[in-house]
Coordinates of C-alpha atoms in Angstrom, one line a residue:
M1 CA 10.6 26.9 18.5
T2 CA 11.0 25.1 15.3
Q3 CA 10.2 27.1 12.7
L4 CA 7.2 25.7 10.7
P5 CA 7.1 25.4 6.9
D6 CA 4.9 27.6 5.2
F7 CA 2.8 25.3 4.0
L8 CA 1.9 24.0 7.7
T9 CA -0.2 25.5 10.3
I10 CA -0.7 23.6 14.0
D11 CA -2.4 25.1 16.9
P12 CA -1.5 22.6 19.7
S13 CA -4.1 24.0 22.3
T14 CA -7.2 23.0 19.8
R15 CA -5.0 20.2 18.2
T16 CA -6.2 21.7 14.7
V17 CA -4.0 21.3 12.1
S18 CA -3.9 23.2 8.6
L19 CA -1.7 21.3 5.9
D20 CA -1.3 21.7 2.0
A21 CA -1.6 18.1 0.8
R22 CA -0.6 19.5 -2.6
N23 CA 2.3 21.3 -1.6
P24 CA 6.2 19.3 -3.6
A25 CA 7.9 20.2 -0.2
F26 CA 5.2 18.5 1.7
Y27 CA 4.6 15.0 -0.3
G28 CA 8.1 15.3 -1.1
D29 CA 9.5 14.7 2.3
P30 CA 6.5 14.0 4.7
N31 CA 8.8 13.0 7.2
R32 CA 9.6 16.5 8.2
T33 CA 5.6 17.3 8.6
Y34 CA 5.2 13.9 10.7
A35 CA 8.0 15.0 12.8
A36 CA 7.0 18.3 13.6
L37 CA 3.0 16.7 14.5
H38 CA 4.4 14.0 16.6
A39 CA 6.1 17.5 18.4
A40 CA 3.0 19.1 18.7
C41 CA -0.5 17.3 18.9
P42 CA 0.1 13.3 17.1
T43 CA -4.1 13.2 17.4
F44 CA -4.9 16.4 15.1
Y45 CA -8.1 17.4 13.3
W46 CA -7.1 18.2 9.4
R47 CA -9.0 21.4 8.6
E48 CA -8.4 21.0 4.5
Q49 CA -9.6 17.1 5.3
K50 CA -12.1 17.6 7.3
Q51 CA -11.0 14.5 9.8
W52 CA -9.3 13.3 12.7
F53 CA -6.0 12.1 11.8
F54 CA -3.7 9.5 14.6
C55 CA 0.1 10.1 14.0
G56 CA 1.2 8.1 17.4
Y57 CA 2.3 4.6 17.2
D58 CA 0.4 3.0 20.0
H59 CA -3.1 4.6 18.9
V60 CA -2.6 3.5 15.5
N61 CA -1.5 0.1 16.6
A62 CA -4.2 0.0 18.7
L63 CA -7.5 1.7 16.0
L64 CA -5.9 -0.9 13.4
R65 CA -6.7 -3.8 15.7
D66 CA -10.3 -2.1 17.4
R67 CA -13.5 -3.8 16.6
R68 CA -15.4 -0.6 17.4
F69 CA -14.2 0.4 13.6
G70 CA -14.2 -0.9 10.5
R71 CA -13.3 -0.7 7.0
Q72 CA -17.0 0.0 6.1
I73 CA -20.3 1.3 7.4
L74 CA -23.2 0.3 5.2
H75 CA -23.4 -3.5 6.8
I76 CA -25.0 -2.0 9.6
A77 CA -26.5 1.6 8.9
S78 CA -28.3 2.9 6.1
R79 CA -26.7 6.1 4.1
E80 CA -30.1 7.9 5.0
E81 CA -29.0 7.2 8.7
L82 CA -25.8 8.4 8.5
G83 CA -26.3 11.6 6.0
L84 CA -24.3 10.1 3.3
P85 CA -24.9 11.3 -0.1
E86 CA -25.8 8.4 -2.8
P87 CA -23.1 7.0 -4.7
A88 CA -22.0 9.1 -8.2
A89 CA -23.0 7.5 -11.1
H90 CA -19.8 8.4 -12.9
T91 CA -17.7 6.1 -10.5
A92 CA -20.3 3.0 -10.4
N93 CA -18.0 0.4 -12.5
F94 CA -15.2 1.3 -9.4
D95 CA -17.9 1.1 -6.9
L96 CA -18.9 -2.2 -7.9
A97 CA -15.4 -3.6 -8.5
E98 CA -14.6 -2.3 -4.8
R99 CA -18.0 -3.9 -3.3
H100 CA -16.4 -7.1 -2.6
S101 CA -13.1 -6.0 -1.7
L102 CA -10.8 -7.9 0.6
L103 CA -9.9 -4.2 1.7
E104 CA -13.1 -2.7 2.6
I105 CA -15.4 -5.2 3.9
E106 CA -16.1 -6.9 7.6
P107 CA -16.7 -10.3 9.1
P108 CA -18.4 -12.7 7.9
E109 CA -17.7 -11.7 4.3
H110 CA -14.3 -10.8 5.0
T111 CA -13.6 -14.0 7.0
R112 CA -14.8 -16.3 4.4
L113 CA -13.0 -14.6 1.6
R114 CA -9.6 -13.9 3.7
T115 CA -9.7 -17.6 4.4
L116 CA -9.9 -18.9 1.0
V117 CA -7.3 -16.6 -0.2
N118 CA -4.7 -16.5 2.6
R119 CA -3.1 -20.0 2.2
A120 CA -1.4 -19.2 -0.8
F121 CA 0.0 -16.2 0.6
V122 CA 1.4 -17.8 3.7
S123 CA 5.2 -17.4 4.0
R124 CA 6.3 -21.5 3.5
H125 CA 4.1 -21.0 0.1
V126 CA 5.2 -17.7 -0.8
E127 CA 8.8 -18.8 -0.4
K128 CA 8.8 -21.3 -3.2
M129 CA 8.9 -18.5 -5.5
S130 CA 12.1 -17.1 -4.6
G131 CA 13.9 -18.8 -7.1
E132 CA 11.8 -17.2 -9.9
I133 CA 12.0 -13.6 -8.3
A134 CA 16.0 -13.9 -8.3
D135 CA 15.9 -15.3 -11.9
L136 CA 13.4 -12.2 -12.8
A137 CA 15.6 -10.1 -11.3
N138 CA 18.8 -11.2 -12.6
R139 CA 17.6 -11.0 -16.3
L140 CA 16.5 -7.4 -15.8
I141 CA 19.7 -6.5 -14.5
D142 CA 21.4 -8.4 -17.3
G143 CA 19.5 -6.5 -19.5
F144 CA 20.7 -3.3 -18.3
E145 CA 24.1 -3.9 -16.4
R146 CA 26.6 -3.1 -19.7
D147 CA 25.0 0.4 -20.1
G148 CA 26.6 1.7 -16.8
R149 CA 23.4 3.5 -16.1
T150 CA 18.8 3.2 -15.9
E151 CA 15.9 4.6 -15.0
L152 CA 15.0 2.1 -12.0
L153 CA 11.5 1.7 -12.3
S154 CA 10.9 1.6 -15.7
T155 CA 13.2 -1.6 -16.1
F156 CA 13.0 -3.5 -12.5
A157 CA 11.3 -1.8 -10.2
D158 CA 7.1 -1.8 -12.6
I159 CA 8.5 -5.5 -13.6
I160 CA 9.3 -7.9 -11.1
P161 CA 6.0 -7.3 -8.4
V162 CA 3.0 -7.4 -11.2
T163 CA 5.5 -10.1 -12.8
M164 CA 5.5 -12.7 -9.9
I165 CA 1.4 -11.6 -8.1
A166 CA 0.2 -12.2 -12.5
R167 CA 2.2 -15.3 -11.6
M168 CA 0.9 -16.7 -8.7
I169 CA -3.1 -15.2 -9.7
G170 CA -2.5 -17.4 -12.9
I171 CA -3.1 -14.1 -15.2
P172 CA -0.4 -14.4 -18.3
E173 CA 3.0 -12.3 -17.8
E174 CA 2.3 -10.4 -21.2
M175 CA -0.6 -8.6 -19.4
G176 CA 1.8 -7.0 -17.3
P177 CA 2.1 -3.5 -18.6
Q178 CA -1.9 -3.2 -18.9
L179 CA -2.7 -4.4 -15.8
L180 CA 0.3 -1.6 -14.6
R181 CA -2.0 0.9 -16.7
W182 CA -4.9 -0.3 -15.1
S183 CA -3.6 -0.5 -11.6
H184 CA -2.1 3.0 -11.6
D185 CA -5.8 5.0 -13.0
Y186 CA -7.8 2.5 -10.2
V187 CA -5.8 4.0 -7.4
G188 CA -6.1 7.4 -8.5
M189 CA -9.3 7.1 -6.3
Y190 CA -7.2 7.0 -3.7
M191 CA -5.1 10.2 -4.0
F192 CA -5.9 13.6 -2.2
K193 CA -5.7 15.0 -5.4
R194 CA -8.3 13.5 -6.9
S195 CA -9.9 15.1 -10.2
R196 CA -13.2 14.9 -11.9
A197 CA -10.7 13.2 -14.6
D198 CA -9.3 11.1 -12.0
E199 CA -12.7 9.3 -11.1
D200 CA -13.2 8.8 -14.9
A201 CA -10.2 7.2 -15.6
A202 CA -10.2 4.7 -12.7
D203 CA -14.0 4.0 -13.3
R204 CA -13.3 3.2 -17.1
S205 CA -10.6 1.2 -15.9
A206 CA -12.2 -0.7 -13.4
K207 CA -14.8 -2.0 -16.4
E208 CA -12.2 -2.9 -18.1
F209 CA -10.0 -4.8 -15.7
A210 CA -13.1 -6.6 -14.6
D211 CA -14.5 -7.5 -18.2
Y212 CA -11.0 -8.9 -18.8
V213 CA -10.8 -10.9 -15.2
K214 CA -14.6 -12.0 -16.4
T215 CA -12.9 -13.5 -19.7
V216 CA -10.2 -15.3 -17.3
I217 CA -12.6 -16.8 -14.5
A218 CA -14.4 -18.7 -17.4
E219 CA -11.3 -20.0 -18.7
R220 CA -10.5 -21.4 -15.8
R221 CA -13.7 -22.6 -14.9
A222 CA -13.8 -24.7 -17.9
N223 CA -9.8 -25.6 -17.8
P224 CA -8.4 -25.5 -13.8
R225 CA -4.9 -24.8 -13.7
D226 CA -2.7 -24.9 -10.7
D227 CA -3.0 -21.2 -9.6
L228 CA -4.4 -19.1 -7.0
L229 CA -7.7 -18.2 -9.0
S230 CA -8.3 -21.7 -10.1
H231 CA -7.9 -22.4 -6.6
M232 CA -10.5 -19.5 -5.4
I233 CA -12.9 -20.4 -7.9
H234 CA -13.2 -24.1 -7.0
T235 CA -12.7 -23.9 -3.1
E236 CA -15.3 -24.0 -0.8
H237 CA -15.6 -22.2 2.6
K238 CA -19.0 -23.8 4.5
G239 CA -20.8 -25.1 1.7
Q240 CA -20.1 -21.6 -0.2
F241 CA -18.1 -20.5 -3.2
L242 CA -17.2 -16.7 -4.0
S243 CA -19.9 -15.4 -6.4
E244 CA -18.7 -13.9 -9.9
E245 CA -18.5 -10.5 -8.1
E246 CA -16.5 -11.7 -5.4
L247 CA -13.6 -13.5 -8.0
I248 CA -14.1 -10.2 -9.7
S249 CA -13.0 -7.8 -6.4
T250 CA -10.6 -10.6 -4.4
T251 CA -8.7 -10.8 -8.0
I252 CA -8.7 -7.4 -8.8
V253 CA -7.3 -5.8 -5.5
L254 CA -4.7 -9.0 -5.3
L255 CA -3.8 -7.7 -9.1
N256 CA -3.4 -4.2 -7.7
A257 CA -2.3 -4.6 -3.7
G258 CA 0.3 -7.4 -5.1
H259 CA 2.1 -4.9 -6.6
E260 CA 1.4 -1.2 -6.5
A261 CA 3.3 -0.9 -2.8
T262 CA 6.3 -2.5 -3.7
V263 CA 7.2 -1.0 -6.5
H264 CA 7.1 2.3 -4.7
Q265 CA 9.5 0.2 -2.0
I266 CA 11.8 -1.2 -4.0
G267 CA 12.3 2.7 -5.5
N268 CA 12.1 4.2 -2.3
S269 CA 14.7 1.7 -0.6
V270 CA 17.2 1.7 -3.2
R271 CA 16.7 5.6 -2.6
V272 CA 17.4 6.1 1.4
I273 CA 20.5 3.2 1.0
L274 CA 22.1 5.7 -1.5
E275 CA 21.2 8.9 0.5
S276 CA 22.6 7.3 3.7
G277 CA 26.4 7.0 2.4
L278 CA 26.4 3.5 4.7
D279 CA 28.1 0.7 3.3
P280 CA 25.6 -1.7 1.2
Q281 CA 27.7 -4.3 1.3
A282 CA 27.1 -4.6 5.4
M283 CA 23.6 -4.0 4.9
F284 CA 23.1 -7.1 3.3
A285 CA 26.2 -9.1 4.5
D286 CA 24.0 -11.8 5.6
A287 CA 19.8 -12.8 5.7
A288 CA 19.9 -10.7 9.0
A289 CA 21.6 -8.1 8.3
T290 CA 19.2 -8.0 5.1
E291 CA 16.0 -8.4 7.0
R292 CA 16.9 -6.2 8.9
T293 CA 17.7 -3.5 6.3
V294 CA 14.7 -4.0 4.7
E295 CA 12.5 -3.2 7.7
E296 CA 14.0 -0.4 8.2
T297 CA 13.3 0.8 4.6
L298 CA 9.5 0.2 5.3
R299 CA 10.0 1.9 8.5
I300 CA 11.3 5.4 7.4
C301 CA 10.0 5.2 4.0
A302 CA 6.6 3.4 3.3
P303 CA 4.6 3.3 0.4
V304 CA 0.9 4.0 1.7
H305 CA 0.7 6.3 4.6
I306 CA -3.1 6.4 5.3
F307 CA -5.2 3.9 6.3
Q308 CA -9.2 4.9 7.2
R309 CA -11.6 3.7 9.3
W310 CA -15.7 4.0 10.1
A311 CA -16.4 4.6 14.0
L312 CA -19.0 1.8 14.4
E313 CA -20.2 2.7 17.2
D314 CA -20.1 6.0 19.5
V315 CA -16.6 5.8 21.1
E316 CA -13.8 8.6 22.6
V317 CA -10.0 7.6 21.9
D318 CA -7.3 10.1 23.0
G319 CA -10.0 12.7 24.0
V320 CA -11.7 12.4 20.6
P321 CA -15.5 12.0 21.1
F322 CA -16.2 10.0 17.6
R323 CA -20.2 9.0 16.8
R324 CA -21.0 6.1 14.2
G325 CA -20.6 7.1 11.3
D326 CA -16.9 9.2 11.6
K327 CA -14.1 8.5 9.6
V328 CA -10.8 8.8 11.4
S329 CA -7.6 8.0 9.5
L330 CA -4.2 6.5 10.6
I331 CA -0.7 7.8 9.4
L332 CA 1.1 4.5 9.2
A333 CA 4.1 6.2 7.9
A334 CA 3.8 8.5 10.7
A335 CA 3.3 6.1 13.3
N336 CA 6.5 4.6 12.0
L337 CA 8.2 7.6 13.0
D338 CA 6.9 7.9 16.9
P339 CA 10.2 9.1 18.6
G340 CA 8.8 6.9 21.5
K341 CA 9.6 4.2 19.8
F342 CA 12.2 4.9 17.4
P343 CA 14.7 7.2 18.9
E344 CA 15.8 9.5 16.0
P345 CA 13.1 7.9 14.0
L346 CA 14.4 10.5 10.6
I347 CA 18.0 8.3 10.6
F348 CA 18.1 5.5 8.2
K349 CA 19.6 2.7 11.1
P350 CA 19.5 -0.6 8.9
E351 CA 20.7 -2.2 12.6
R352 CA 17.8 -0.8 14.2
N353 CA 15.5 -3.6 16.6
E354 CA 13.3 -1.7 18.0
A355 CA 9.5 -2.1 17.5
A356 CA 7.6 -3.7 14.7
N357 CA 6.8 -1.1 11.5
L358 CA 3.2 -0.7 10.9
S359 CA 3.9 -0.1 6.7
F360 CA 1.2 -3.6 6.2
G361 CA -1.1 -2.3 8.7
A362 CA -2.0 -4.6 11.7
G363 CA -5.5 -6.3 12.7
I364 CA -7.9 -8.7 10.6
H365 CA -6.7 -6.3 7.4
F366 CA -3.3 -6.4 7.9
C367 CA -1.5 -6.8 4.3
I368 CA -2.7 -10.2 2.7
G369 CA 0.5 -9.9 0.7
A370 CA 3.0 -8.8 3.2
P371 CA 4.9 -12.2 3.3
L372 CA 5.4 -12.1 -0.8
A373 CA 6.6 -8.1 -0.7
R374 CA 9.2 -9.2 2.5
L375 CA 10.5 -11.8 0.0
E376 CA 10.7 -9.8 -3.2
L377 CA 12.4 -6.9 -1.1
N378 CA 15.1 -9.6 0.7
I379 CA 15.7 -11.3 -3.0
V380 CA 16.1 -7.8 -5.2
L381 CA 17.4 -5.0 -2.9
P382 CA 21.1 -7.4 -2.3
L383 CA 20.6 -8.4 -6.1
L384 CA 20.7 -4.9 -7.0
F385 CA 24.2 -3.5 -5.3
K386 CA 25.6 -7.3 -5.4
R387 CA 25.5 -7.1 -9.0
L388 CA 26.0 -3.2 -9.6
P389 CA 28.7 -2.5 -7.4
G390 CA 29.4 2.0 -7.6
L391 CA 26.0 1.9 -8.1
R392 CA 24.7 6.0 -7.2
M393 CA 22.3 8.1 -8.3
A394 CA 22.7 9.9 -11.5
G395 CA 20.0 12.7 -11.0
T396 CA 17.7 13.7 -8.4
P397 CA 14.8 11.6 -7.4
V398 CA 11.1 12.5 -8.6
V399 CA 8.6 12.2 -6.5
K400 CA 5.4 11.0 -7.2
D401 CA 2.7 13.8 -7.3
V402 CA -0.1 12.1 -5.1
Y403 CA -0.6 11.6 -1.6
H404 CA -1.2 9.2 0.0
F405 CA 1.0 7.0 -1.2
H406 CA 4.6 7.7 -1.1
G407 CA 6.6 6.7 -4.3
L408 CA 9.1 7.9 -6.6
E409 CA 8.3 9.1 -10.7
R410 CA 11.5 7.8 -11.8
L411 CA 14.9 7.1 -10.1
D412 CA 18.2 7.6 -12.7
L413 CA 21.0 5.7 -11.9
A414 CA 24.2 4.9 -12.8
W415 CA 27.4 2.5 -11.8

């Protein structure tokens, strides 16, 4: 039997797990823990989180699509009925910005918002941005190529996704650094290590973010342009336009989701490719090889690990009974390592052609920005390795002290 690390205990008989998510040995390399969970009990109760979690590919895939579970619960039950506390006063601005978030609502509101936004993100529209993405990536590489070394996140990975999503929505590119600061504070609300200071920072940034978006909305109402924000303002769905609050929430979630995870994925992908010792030229030999390589990096080092659901009715899954109002967590990154779907799941194999990874989710909340993220990865990763032959790591990659996102603090490279 494999010896478990000291931050993890598993009782398969009760499917109970004790796991310290703050331990650097866990968040630095969560895949090893996921492998242990698959071997012992892929459905488990995480004692510290007081919640049931699912790791198995088939369960996670099914639950993402199961309409007996949803992203919200208060549309069908009151806080009093469910025994939920009242919202905290110090996160009122954050809660307001989230109220109409595509990630947090259910049909029919979700259907209306997603229908208005979806057209801009379908592959045929996104692919028109290929030239712009390549031009930006080449320009950034031009800026550090002669140095022989760079810190990839600050000079490359941070810049491309935020620039492209800002252009798409209609936010001035020079706002990029400020958008990154707001976004980093905002997503702090989703981390397991969240403190009162994190909550205060998220609330402050949510207010500043929303106030800024209001000014851009007012400008686009007066002077529409050929951008997504103008489209959302001036397009109706079944006779209805988006309200001001819906516009603000949708713009914020698109800006956050449109770059935060992709920044992590660029860094994670470069790291896993370099650590594999495999030949990058073979991985990016043609479009088909590139696509397989990108999907394998998404499988083995996904940037977002957990998606949560509320039970909308009493239901049993894998022998676990849930009552209406119970919360469950689906570990997307662990589902990608299910040995029943992916033989030798901890090994990076760019030639894999097995099950689809679940890094973008599934069902009605499947990531709306997936076509853009995939396009960016399929363009910028080959460019990096082509433009910088001999690319290698110039130091130990520093993993961010956060869970459940997984990304690097810095990635020092040389060539």
